[in-house]
Coordinates of N, CA and C in Angstrom, one line a residue:
M1 N 195.4 74.1 7.6 CA 194.3 74.6 6.7 C 193.9 76.0 7.1
K2 N 193.8 76.9 6.2 CA 193.4 78.3 6.5 C 192.0 78.5 6.1
F3 N 191.2 79.1 7.0 CA 189.8 79.4 6.7 C 189.8 80.8 6.0
N4 N 190.3 80.7 4.7 CA 190.3 82.0 3.9 C 189.2 81.9 2.8
K5 N 189.3 82.9 1.9 CA 188.3 82.9 0.9 C 188.3 81.7 0.0
L6 N 189.5 81.2 -0.3 CA 189.7 80.0 -1.1 C 189.0 78.8 -0.5
F7 N 189.1 78.7 0.8 CA 188.5 77.5 1.5 C 187.0 77.6 1.4
F8 N 186.4 78.7 1.6 CA 184.9 78.8 1.5 C 184.4 78.7 0.0
V9 N 185.2 79.2 -0.9 CA 184.9 79.0 -2.3 C 184.9 77.5 -2.7
Q10 N 185.9 76.8 -2.2 CA 186.0 75.3 -2.4 C 184.8 74.5 -1.8
I11 N 184.6 74.8 -0.6 CA 183.5 74.0 0.1 C 182.1 74.3 -0.5
F12 N 181.9 75.6 -0.8 CA 180.7 76.0 -1.4 C 180.5 75.4 -2.8
G13 N 181.6 75.4 -3.6 CA 181.6 74.7 -4.9 C 181.3 73.3 -4.8
E14 N 181.8 72.6 -3.8 CA 181.5 71.2 -3.6 C 180.1 70.9 -3.2
F15 N 179.6 71.8 -2.4 CA 178.1 71.8 -2.0 C 177.3 71.9 -3.2
C16 N 177.6 72.9 -4.0 CA 176.8 73.1 -5.3 C 176.9 71.9 -6.2
A17 N 178.1 71.4 -6.4 CA 178.3 70.3 -7.3 C 177.5 69.1 -6.8
A18 N 177.5 68.7 -5.5 CA 176.8 67.6 -5.0 C 175.3 67.8 -5.1
S19 N 174.8 69.0 -4.9 CA 173.4 69.3 -5.0 C 172.9 69.2 -6.4
M20 N 173.7 69.8 -7.4 CA 173.3 69.7 -8.8 C 173.3 68.3 -9.3
W21 N 174.3 67.5 -8.9 CA 174.4 66.1 -9.3 C 173.2 65.3 -8.8
M22 N 172.8 65.5 -7.6 CA 171.7 64.7 -7.1 C 170.4 65.2 -7.8
Q23 N 170.2 66.4 -8.0 CA 169.0 66.9 -8.7 C 168.9 66.4 -10.1
L24 N 170.0 66.4 -10.8 CA 169.9 65.9 -12.2 C 169.8 64.4 -12.2
H25 N 170.4 63.7 -11.3 CA 170.3 62.3 -11.2 C 168.8 61.9 -10.9
C26 N 168.2 62.6 -10.0 CA 166.8 62.3 -9.7 C 165.9 62.5 -10.9
Y27 N 166.1 63.6 -11.6 CA 165.4 63.8 -12.9 C 165.5 62.7 -13.8
G28 N 166.7 62.1 -13.9 CA 167.0 61.0 -14.8 C 166.3 59.7 -14.5
I29 N 166.0 59.5 -13.3 CA 165.2 58.3 -12.9 C 163.8 58.5 -12.7
D30 N 163.3 59.7 -13.0 CA 161.9 60.0 -13.0 C 161.1 59.0 -13.9
P31 N 159.9 58.6 -13.5 CA 159.2 57.6 -14.2 C 159.0 57.9 -15.7
L32 N 158.8 59.2 -16.0 CA 158.6 59.6 -17.4 C 159.9 59.3 -18.2
V33 N 161.0 59.7 -17.6 CA 162.3 59.4 -18.3 C 162.6 57.9 -18.3
A34 N 162.3 57.3 -17.2 CA 162.6 55.9 -17.0 C 161.9 55.0 -18.0
E35 N 160.9 55.5 -18.7 CA 160.2 54.7 -19.7 C 161.2 54.3 -20.8
G36 N 162.2 55.0 -21.0 CA 163.3 54.7 -21.9 C 164.2 53.6 -21.4
G37 N 164.0 53.1 -20.2 CA 164.8 52.0 -19.7 C 166.1 52.5 -19.2
V38 N 167.0 51.6 -19.0 CA 168.3 51.9 -18.4 C 169.2 52.8 -19.3
M39 N 168.9 52.7 -20.6 CA 169.6 53.6 -21.6 C 169.4 55.1 -21.3
S40 N 168.1 55.5 -21.0 CA 167.9 56.9 -20.7 C 168.5 57.3 -19.4
Y41 N 168.4 56.3 -18.4 CA 169.0 56.5 -17.1 C 170.5 56.8 -17.2
G42 N 171.2 55.9 -18.0 CA 172.6 56.0 -18.2 C 173.0 57.3 -18.9
L43 N 172.2 57.7 -19.9 CA 172.5 58.9 -20.7 C 172.4 60.1 -19.8
C44 N 171.3 60.1 -19.0 CA 171.1 61.3 -18.0 C 172.2 61.4 -17.0
D45 N 172.6 60.3 -16.4 CA 173.7 60.4 -15.4 C 175.0 60.8 -16.1
G46 N 175.3 60.2 -17.2 CA 176.5 60.5 -17.9 C 176.6 62.0 -18.3
C47 N 175.5 62.5 -18.9 CA 175.5 63.9 -19.3 C 175.5 64.8 -18.1
A48 N 174.8 64.4 -17.0 CA 174.8 65.3 -15.8 C 176.2 65.4 -15.3
L49 N 177.0 64.3 -15.3 CA 178.3 64.3 -14.8 C 179.2 65.2 -15.6
M50 N 179.0 65.2 -16.9 CA 179.8 66.1 -17.8 C 179.6 67.5 -17.4
I51 N 178.3 67.9 -17.2 CA 178.0 69.3 -16.8 C 178.6 69.7 -15.5
I52 N 178.6 68.8 -14.5 CA 179.1 69.1 -13.2 C 180.6 69.3 -13.2
I53 N 181.3 68.3 -13.9 CA 182.8 68.4 -13.9 C 183.2 69.7 -14.7
Q54 N 182.5 69.9 -15.8 CA 182.9 71.1 -16.6 C 182.6 72.4 -15.8
T55 N 181.6 72.4 -14.9 CA 181.3 73.6 -14.2 C 182.1 73.8 -12.9
F56 N 182.2 72.7 -12.1 CA 182.8 72.8 -10.8 C 184.1 72.2 -10.7
G57 N 184.6 71.5 -11.7 CA 185.9 70.9 -11.6 C 187.0 71.9 -11.3
C58 N 187.0 73.1 -11.8 CA 188.0 74.1 -11.6 C 187.8 74.8 -10.2
V59 N 186.7 74.6 -9.6 CA 186.4 75.3 -8.3 C 186.8 74.4 -7.2
S60 N 186.3 73.2 -7.1 CA 186.5 72.3 -6.0 C 187.1 70.9 -6.3
G61 N 187.2 70.7 -7.6 CA 187.6 69.3 -8.1 C 186.4 68.5 -8.4
A62 N 185.2 68.9 -8.0 CA 183.9 68.2 -8.3 C 184.0 66.8 -7.9
Y63 N 184.3 66.5 -6.7 CA 184.3 65.2 -6.2 C 182.9 64.6 -6.1
M64 N 182.0 65.4 -5.4 CA 180.5 65.0 -5.3 C 180.2 63.8 -4.5
N65 N 181.2 63.0 -4.2 CA 181.0 61.7 -3.7 C 182.0 61.4 -2.5
P66 N 181.5 61.1 -1.3 CA 182.5 60.8 -0.2 C 183.5 59.7 -0.5
C67 N 183.1 58.8 -1.3 CA 184.1 57.7 -1.7 C 185.2 58.2 -2.5
L68 N 184.9 59.1 -3.5 CA 186.0 59.7 -4.3 C 186.8 60.7 -3.5
T69 N 186.2 61.3 -2.5 CA 186.9 62.2 -1.6 C 188.0 61.4 -0.8
V70 N 187.6 60.2 -0.3 CA 188.5 59.3 0.4 C 189.6 58.9 -0.5
A71 N 189.3 58.5 -1.7 CA 190.3 58.2 -2.7 C 191.2 59.3 -3.0
G72 N 190.7 60.5 -3.1 CA 191.5 61.7 -3.3 C 192.5 61.9 -2.3
V73 N 192.1 61.7 -1.0 CA 193.1 61.8 0.1 C 194.2 60.8 0.0
I74 N 193.8 59.6 -0.3 CA 194.8 58.5 -0.4 C 195.8 58.8 -1.6
M75 N 195.2 59.3 -2.7 CA 196.1 59.6 -3.8 C 196.9 60.9 -3.7
G76 N 196.7 61.6 -2.6 CA 197.4 62.8 -2.4 C 196.9 64.0 -3.2
K77 N 195.6 63.9 -3.7 CA 195.0 65.0 -4.4 C 194.3 66.0 -3.5
L78 N 194.0 65.6 -2.2 CA 193.2 66.3 -1.3 C 193.7 66.2 0.1
K79 N 193.8 67.2 0.8 CA 194.3 67.1 2.2 C 193.1 66.7 3.1
W80 N 193.4 65.9 4.1 CA 192.4 65.2 4.9 C 191.5 66.2 5.6
D81 N 192.1 67.3 6.1 CA 191.2 68.3 6.8 C 190.2 69.0 5.9
L82 N 190.6 69.3 4.7 CA 189.7 69.8 3.7 C 188.7 68.8 3.3
A83 N 189.1 67.5 3.2 CA 188.3 66.4 2.8 C 187.1 66.2 3.8
I84 N 187.3 66.5 5.1 CA 186.2 66.3 6.1 C 185.1 67.3 5.7
F85 N 185.5 68.5 5.4 CA 184.5 69.5 5.1 C 183.8 69.2 3.7
Y86 N 184.6 68.6 2.8 CA 184.0 68.2 1.5 C 182.9 67.2 1.7
V87 N 183.2 66.2 2.6 CA 182.2 65.1 2.8 C 181.0 65.7 3.5
I88 N 181.1 66.6 4.4 CA 179.9 67.2 5.0 C 179.1 67.9 4.0
M89 N 179.8 68.7 3.1 CA 179.1 69.4 2.1 C 178.4 68.5 1.1
Q90 N 179.0 67.3 0.8 CA 178.4 66.4 -0.1 C 177.1 65.8 0.5
Y91 N 177.1 65.4 1.7 CA 175.9 64.9 2.3 C 174.8 65.9 2.4
L92 N 175.2 67.1 2.7 CA 174.2 68.2 2.8 C 173.7 68.6 1.4
G93 N 174.6 68.6 0.4 CA 174.3 69.0 -0.9 C 173.4 68.0 -1.6
T94 N 173.6 66.7 -1.4 CA 172.8 65.7 -2.0 C 171.4 65.8 -1.5
M95 N 171.2 66.1 -0.2 CA 169.9 66.2 0.4 C 169.1 67.4 -0.2
L96 N 169.8 68.5 -0.4 CA 169.2 69.7 -1.0 C 168.8 69.4 -2.4
G97 N 169.7 68.7 -3.1 CA 169.4 68.4 -4.5 C 168.2 67.5 -4.7
L98 N 168.0 66.5 -3.8 CA 166.9 65.7 -3.8 C 165.6 66.5 -3.6
I99 N 165.7 67.3 -2.6 CA 164.5 68.1 -2.2 C 164.1 69.0 -3.4
L100 N 165.1 69.7 -4.0 CA 164.8 70.5 -5.2 C 164.2 69.7 -6.3
A101 N 164.7 68.5 -6.6 CA 164.2 67.7 -7.6 C 162.8 67.3 -7.3
Y102 N 162.5 66.9 -6.1 CA 161.2 66.4 -5.7 C 160.1 67.5 -5.9
Y103 N 160.4 68.7 -5.5 CA 159.4 69.8 -5.6 C 159.4 70.5 -6.9
T104 N 160.2 70.1 -7.8 CA 160.2 70.7 -9.2 C 159.7 69.6 -10.2
T105 N 159.5 68.4 -9.7 CA 158.9 67.3 -10.6 C 157.4 67.3 -10.4
P106 N 156.7 67.2 -11.5 CA 155.2 67.1 -11.4 C 154.8 66.0 -10.5
A107 N 153.8 66.3 -9.6 CA 153.4 65.3 -8.6 C 152.9 64.0 -9.3
M108 N 152.2 64.1 -10.4 CA 151.7 63.0 -11.1 C 152.7 62.0 -11.6
T109 N 153.9 62.5 -11.8 CA 155.0 61.6 -12.3 C 155.9 61.1 -11.3
R110 N 155.8 61.6 -10.1 CA 156.8 61.2 -9.0 C 156.4 59.8 -8.5
S111 N 157.4 59.0 -8.3 CA 157.2 57.6 -7.8 C 157.0 57.7 -6.3
D112 N 156.5 56.7 -5.7 CA 156.2 56.7 -4.2 C 157.5 56.8 -3.4
L113 N 158.5 56.1 -3.9 CA 159.8 56.1 -3.2 C 160.7 56.9 -4.1
Y114 N 160.7 58.2 -4.0 CA 161.4 59.1 -4.9 C 162.9 59.1 -4.8
C115 N 163.6 58.7 -5.9 CA 165.0 58.8 -5.9 C 165.7 57.9 -4.9
V116 N 165.1 56.7 -4.6 CA 165.7 55.7 -3.7 C 166.5 54.7 -4.4
T117 N 167.7 54.4 -3.9 CA 168.4 53.3 -4.5 C 168.1 52.0 -3.7
D118 N 167.8 51.0 -4.5 CA 167.5 49.7 -3.9 C 167.7 48.6 -4.9
L119 N 167.9 47.4 -4.4 CA 168.1 46.3 -5.3 C 166.8 45.9 -6.1
S120 N 167.0 45.4 -7.3 CA 165.9 45.0 -8.0 C 165.4 43.7 -7.4
P121 N 164.1 43.3 -7.6 CA 163.6 42.1 -7.0 C 164.3 40.8 -7.3
Q122 N 165.0 40.8 -8.5 CA 165.7 39.7 -9.0 C 167.1 39.6 -8.4
T123 N 167.6 40.7 -7.8 CA 169.0 40.7 -7.4 C 169.1 40.3 -5.9
S124 N 170.0 39.4 -5.6 CA 170.2 38.9 -4.2 C 171.0 39.9 -3.4
I125 N 171.0 39.8 -2.1 CA 171.8 40.6 -1.3 C 173.3 40.5 -1.6
L126 N 173.7 39.2 -1.7 CA 175.1 39.0 -2.1 C 175.5 39.6 -3.4
G127 N 174.6 39.3 -4.4 CA 174.8 39.9 -5.7 C 174.9 41.4 -5.7
G128 N 174.0 42.0 -5.0 CA 174.0 43.5 -4.9 C 175.3 44.0 -4.3
C129 N 175.7 43.3 -3.2 CA 177.0 43.8 -2.6 C 178.2 43.7 -3.5
L130 N 178.2 42.5 -4.2 CA 179.3 42.3 -5.2 C 179.3 43.4 -6.3
L131 N 178.1 43.6 -6.8 CA 177.9 44.5 -7.9 C 178.3 46.0 -7.5
E132 N 177.8 46.4 -6.4 CA 178.2 47.8 -5.9 C 179.7 47.9 -5.6
F133 N 180.3 46.8 -5.1 CA 181.7 46.9 -4.8 C 182.5 46.9 -6.1
L134 N 182.1 46.1 -7.1 CA 182.9 46.0 -8.3 C 182.7 47.3 -9.2
M135 N 181.5 47.8 -9.3 CA 181.2 49.0 -10.1 C 181.8 50.2 -9.4
T136 N 181.8 50.3 -8.1 CA 182.5 51.4 -7.4 C 184.0 51.3 -7.6
S137 N 184.5 50.1 -7.6 CA 185.9 49.9 -7.9 C 186.3 50.4 -9.2
A138 N 185.5 50.0 -10.2 CA 185.8 50.5 -11.6 C 185.7 52.0 -11.7
W139 N 184.8 52.6 -11.0 CA 184.6 54.0 -11.0 C 185.8 54.7 -10.3
V140 N 186.2 54.2 -9.2 CA 187.4 54.8 -8.5 C 188.6 54.7 -9.3
L141 N 188.8 53.5 -9.9 CA 190.0 53.3 -10.8 C 190.1 54.3 -11.9
A142 N 188.9 54.5 -12.5 CA 188.8 55.5 -13.6 C 189.2 56.9 -13.2
Q143 N 188.7 57.2 -12.0 CA 189.0 58.6 -11.4 C 190.5 58.7 -11.1
C144 N 191.0 57.6 -10.5 CA 192.5 57.6 -10.2 C 193.3 57.8 -11.5
S145 N 192.9 57.2 -12.6 CA 193.6 57.4 -13.8 C 193.5 58.8 -14.3
A146 N 192.4 59.4 -14.0 CA 192.3 60.8 -14.4 C 193.2 61.7 -13.6
W147 N 193.5 61.3 -12.4 CA 194.4 62.1 -11.6 C 195.9 61.8 -11.9
D148 N 196.1 60.7 -12.5 CA 197.5 60.2 -12.8 C 198.2 61.3 -13.7
K149 N 199.5 61.5 -13.3 CA 200.3 62.5 -14.1 C 200.4 62.1 -15.6
R150 N 200.3 60.8 -15.8 CA 200.5 60.4 -17.2 C 199.3 60.8 -18.1
T151 N 198.2 61.2 -17.5 CA 197.1 61.6 -18.3 C 196.9 63.1 -18.3
Q152 N 197.8 63.9 -17.8 CA 197.7 65.3 -17.6 C 197.6 66.0 -19.0
G153 N 198.1 65.4 -20.0 CA 198.1 66.0 -21.3 C 196.7 66.0 -22.0
I154 N 195.8 65.2 -21.4 CA 194.4 65.1 -22.1 C 193.3 65.5 -21.1
Q155 N 193.6 66.4 -20.2 CA 192.7 66.9 -19.2 C 191.5 67.7 -19.8
E156 N 191.7 68.2 -21.1 CA 190.6 68.9 -21.7 C 189.4 68.1 -21.9
S157 N 189.5 66.8 -22.0 CA 188.4 65.9 -22.3 C 187.9 65.2 -21.1
I158 N 188.4 65.5 -19.9 CA 188.1 64.8 -18.7 C 186.6 64.7 -18.4
S159 N 185.8 65.7 -18.7 CA 184.4 65.7 -18.4 C 183.7 64.7 -19.3
L160 N 184.1 64.7 -20.6 CA 183.6 63.7 -21.6 C 183.9 62.3 -21.2
R161 N 185.2 62.1 -20.8 CA 185.6 60.7 -20.5 C 185.0 60.2 -19.2
M162 N 184.9 61.0 -18.2 CA 184.3 60.5 -17.0 C 182.8 60.3 -17.1
G163 N 182.1 61.2 -18.0 CA 180.7 61.0 -18.3 C 180.5 59.7 -19.0
A164 N 181.4 59.4 -19.9 CA 181.2 58.1 -20.7 C 181.4 56.9 -19.7
V165 N 182.3 57.0 -18.8 CA 182.5 55.9 -17.8 C 181.3 55.8 -17.0
M166 N 180.7 56.8 -16.5 CA 179.5 56.8 -15.7 C 178.4 56.1 -16.5
M167 N 178.2 56.6 -17.7 CA 177.1 56.0 -18.5 C 177.3 54.5 -18.8
S168 N 178.5 54.1 -19.0 CA 178.8 52.7 -19.3 C 178.5 51.8 -18.0
L169 N 178.9 52.3 -16.9 CA 178.7 51.6 -15.6 C 177.2 51.4 -15.4
V170 N 176.4 52.5 -15.6 CA 175.0 52.5 -15.4 C 174.3 51.5 -16.3
L171 N 174.8 51.5 -17.6 CA 174.2 50.6 -18.6 C 174.5 49.1 -18.2
C172 N 175.6 48.9 -17.5 CA 176.0 47.5 -17.1 C 175.2 47.0 -15.9
A173 N 175.1 47.8 -14.9 CA 174.5 47.3 -13.6 C 173.4 48.2 -13.0
G174 N 173.0 49.3 -13.7 CA 172.0 50.2 -13.1 C 170.7 49.5 -12.8
Y175 N 170.3 48.6 -13.7 CA 169.0 47.9 -13.5 C 169.0 46.9 -12.4
M176 N 170.1 46.5 -11.9 CA 170.2 45.5 -10.8 C 170.3 46.1 -9.4
T177 N 171.0 47.2 -9.3 CA 171.2 47.8 -7.9 C 170.9 49.3 -7.9
G178 N 170.5 49.9 -9.0 CA 170.4 51.3 -9.0 C 171.7 52.1 -9.2
L179 N 172.8 51.3 -9.0 CA 174.2 51.8 -9.2 C 174.4 53.1 -8.5
S180 N 174.5 53.0 -7.1 CA 174.7 54.2 -6.4 C 176.2 54.7 -6.5
M181 N 177.1 53.9 -6.0 CA 178.5 54.2 -6.0 C 178.8 55.5 -5.2
N182 N 177.8 55.9 -4.4 CA 177.8 57.1 -3.6 C 177.0 57.0 -2.4
S183 N 177.6 56.9 -1.2 CA 176.9 56.8 0.0 C 176.0 58.0 0.3
A184 N 176.4 59.2 0.0 CA 175.6 60.4 0.2 C 174.3 60.3 -0.6
K185 N 174.4 59.9 -1.8 CA 173.2 59.8 -2.6 C 172.2 58.8 -2.1
S186 N 172.7 57.6 -1.6 CA 171.8 56.6 -1.0 C 171.2 57.1 0.3
L187 N 172.0 57.7 1.1 CA 171.5 58.2 2.4 C 170.5 59.3 2.2
A188 N 170.6 60.2 1.3 CA 169.6 61.2 1.0 C 168.3 60.6 0.7
G189 N 168.3 59.6 -0.3 CA 167.1 59.0 -0.7 C 166.4 58.2 0.5
A190 N 167.2 57.6 1.3 CA 166.6 56.8 2.4 C 166.0 57.7 3.5
L191 N 166.7 58.8 3.8 CA 166.2 59.8 4.8 C 165.0 60.5 4.3
F192 N 165.0 60.9 3.0 CA 163.8 61.7 2.5 C 162.6 60.8 2.5
N193 N 162.7 59.6 2.1 CA 161.5 58.7 2.0 C 161.4 57.8 3.2
W194 N 162.3 57.8 4.1 CA 162.4 56.9 5.3 C 162.2 55.5 4.9
H195 N 163.0 55.1 3.9 CA 163.0 53.8 3.4 C 164.4 53.2 3.5
W196 N 164.6 52.3 4.4 CA 166.0 51.8 4.7 C 166.3 50.4 4.2
K197 N 165.4 49.9 3.5 CA 165.6 48.5 3.0 C 166.9 48.4 2.1
N198 N 167.8 47.5 2.5 CA 169.0 47.3 1.8 C 169.9 48.5 1.7
N199 N 169.6 49.6 2.4 CA 170.4 50.8 2.3 C 171.9 50.6 2.8
W200 N 172.1 49.7 3.7 CA 173.4 49.5 4.3 C 174.4 49.0 3.2
I201 N 173.9 48.3 2.2 CA 174.7 47.8 1.1 C 175.5 49.0 0.5
Y202 N 174.9 50.1 0.3 CA 175.5 51.2 -0.4 C 176.5 52.0 0.4
H203 N 176.6 51.6 1.7 CA 177.6 52.2 2.6 C 178.7 51.2 2.9
A204 N 178.3 50.0 3.0 CA 179.3 48.9 3.4 C 180.2 48.5 2.3
T205 N 179.8 48.8 1.0 CA 180.6 48.3 -0.1 C 181.4 49.4 -0.8
T206 N 180.8 50.6 -0.8 CA 181.5 51.7 -1.6 C 182.8 52.2 -0.9
Y207 N 182.8 52.4 0.4 CA 184.0 52.9 1.1 C 185.1 51.9 1.0
P208 N 184.9 50.6 1.3 CA 186.0 49.7 1.1 C 186.5 49.6 -0.3
A209 N 185.6 49.7 -1.3 CA 186.1 49.7 -2.7 C 186.9 50.9 -3.0
A210 N 186.5 52.1 -2.5 CA 187.3 53.3 -2.8 C 188.7 53.2 -2.1
I211 N 188.7 52.7 -0.9 CA 190.0 52.6 -0.2 C 190.9 51.6 -0.9
L212 N 190.4 50.4 -1.2 CA 191.2 49.4 -1.8 C 191.7 49.8 -3.2
M213 N 190.8 50.3 -4.0 CA 191.2 50.6 -5.4 C 192.2 51.8 -5.5
S214 N 192.0 52.8 -4.6 CA 193.0 53.9 -4.6 C 194.4 53.4 -4.2
L215 N 194.4 52.5 -3.2 CA 195.7 51.9 -2.8 C 196.3 51.1 -3.9
V216 N 195.5 50.4 -4.6 CA 196.0 49.6 -5.8 C 196.6 50.5 -6.8
H217 N 195.9 51.6 -7.1 CA 196.4 52.5 -8.2 C 197.7 53.2 -7.7
K218 N 197.6 53.6 -6.4 CA 198.8 54.4 -5.9 C 200.1 53.5 -5.8
F219 N 199.9 52.3 -5.4 CA 201.1 51.5 -5.2 C 201.5 50.5 -6.3
L220 N 200.5 50.2 -7.2 CA 200.7 49.2 -8.2 C 200.6 49.8 -9.6
L221 N 199.8 50.7 -9.8 CA 199.5 51.2 -11.2 C 200.0 52.6 -11.4
N222 N 200.5 53.3 -10.4 CA 200.7 54.7 -10.6 C 202.1 55.0 -11.2
E223 N 202.8 56.0 -10.8 CA 204.0 56.4 -11.5 C 205.1 55.4 -11.6
G224 N 205.1 54.4 -10.7 CA 206.1 53.4 -10.8 C 206.2 52.6 -12.1
S225 N 205.0 52.5 -12.7 CA 205.0 51.8 -14.0 C 204.9 52.8 -15.1
K226 N 205.8 52.7 -16.0 CA 205.9 53.6 -17.1 C 204.9 53.3 -18.2
P227 N 204.4 54.3 -18.9 CA 203.5 54.1 -20.0 C 204.1 53.1 -21.1
A228 N 203.2 52.3 -21.6 CA 203.8 51.4 -22.6 C 204.3 52.1 -23.8
E229 N 205.5 51.7 -24.3 CA 206.1 52.4 -25.5 C 205.4 51.9 -26.7
E230 N 205.2 52.8 -27.7 CA 204.6 52.5 -28.9 C 205.6 51.8 -29.8

């Protein structure tokens, strides 16, 4: 790996992507927006993802998520040494994004635990673990399909497609676990608010899901299987 201009552009792009993603995500779960329920939450996250991919996809790949970065390494889309710097930038970027969101949100509308991911009172620990694992698995598989050579002809719509996937997953499970699928996002919220209840779930489930699903796609669903003939 060369520490040249391209390297610094890439890691700076990833830092900005992670920061903007966290900031827009936190706005989306602000109490005023949240009055619209999980639908408004899903729309905000889906549209935010479209913005980020459209803006930073050509710069750094717009991974924004340590789990997707791990999947990118396994899928051969990202070299491991660059991935280490990406993960560092993602953790730092999400913290900055949360801070920016907190201090630009009117104090009267901020919740006590600002932008924290936690289980709903009705969701059990086991249920939360399974949901985060399954939803992260679906998210990683969707991203792997976007990297697949068989979809290279429709890359123009990738921001729309991935935004729609994010919105769909939030609508399915967002009200039960907060649907993190991103350990950096959960760590930033826990650190900023010093609220660690159930936080381990969002680290213990997302990385295994990313590793397992990227291996499944690489060895079972990737180029070895030809597209179905019409």
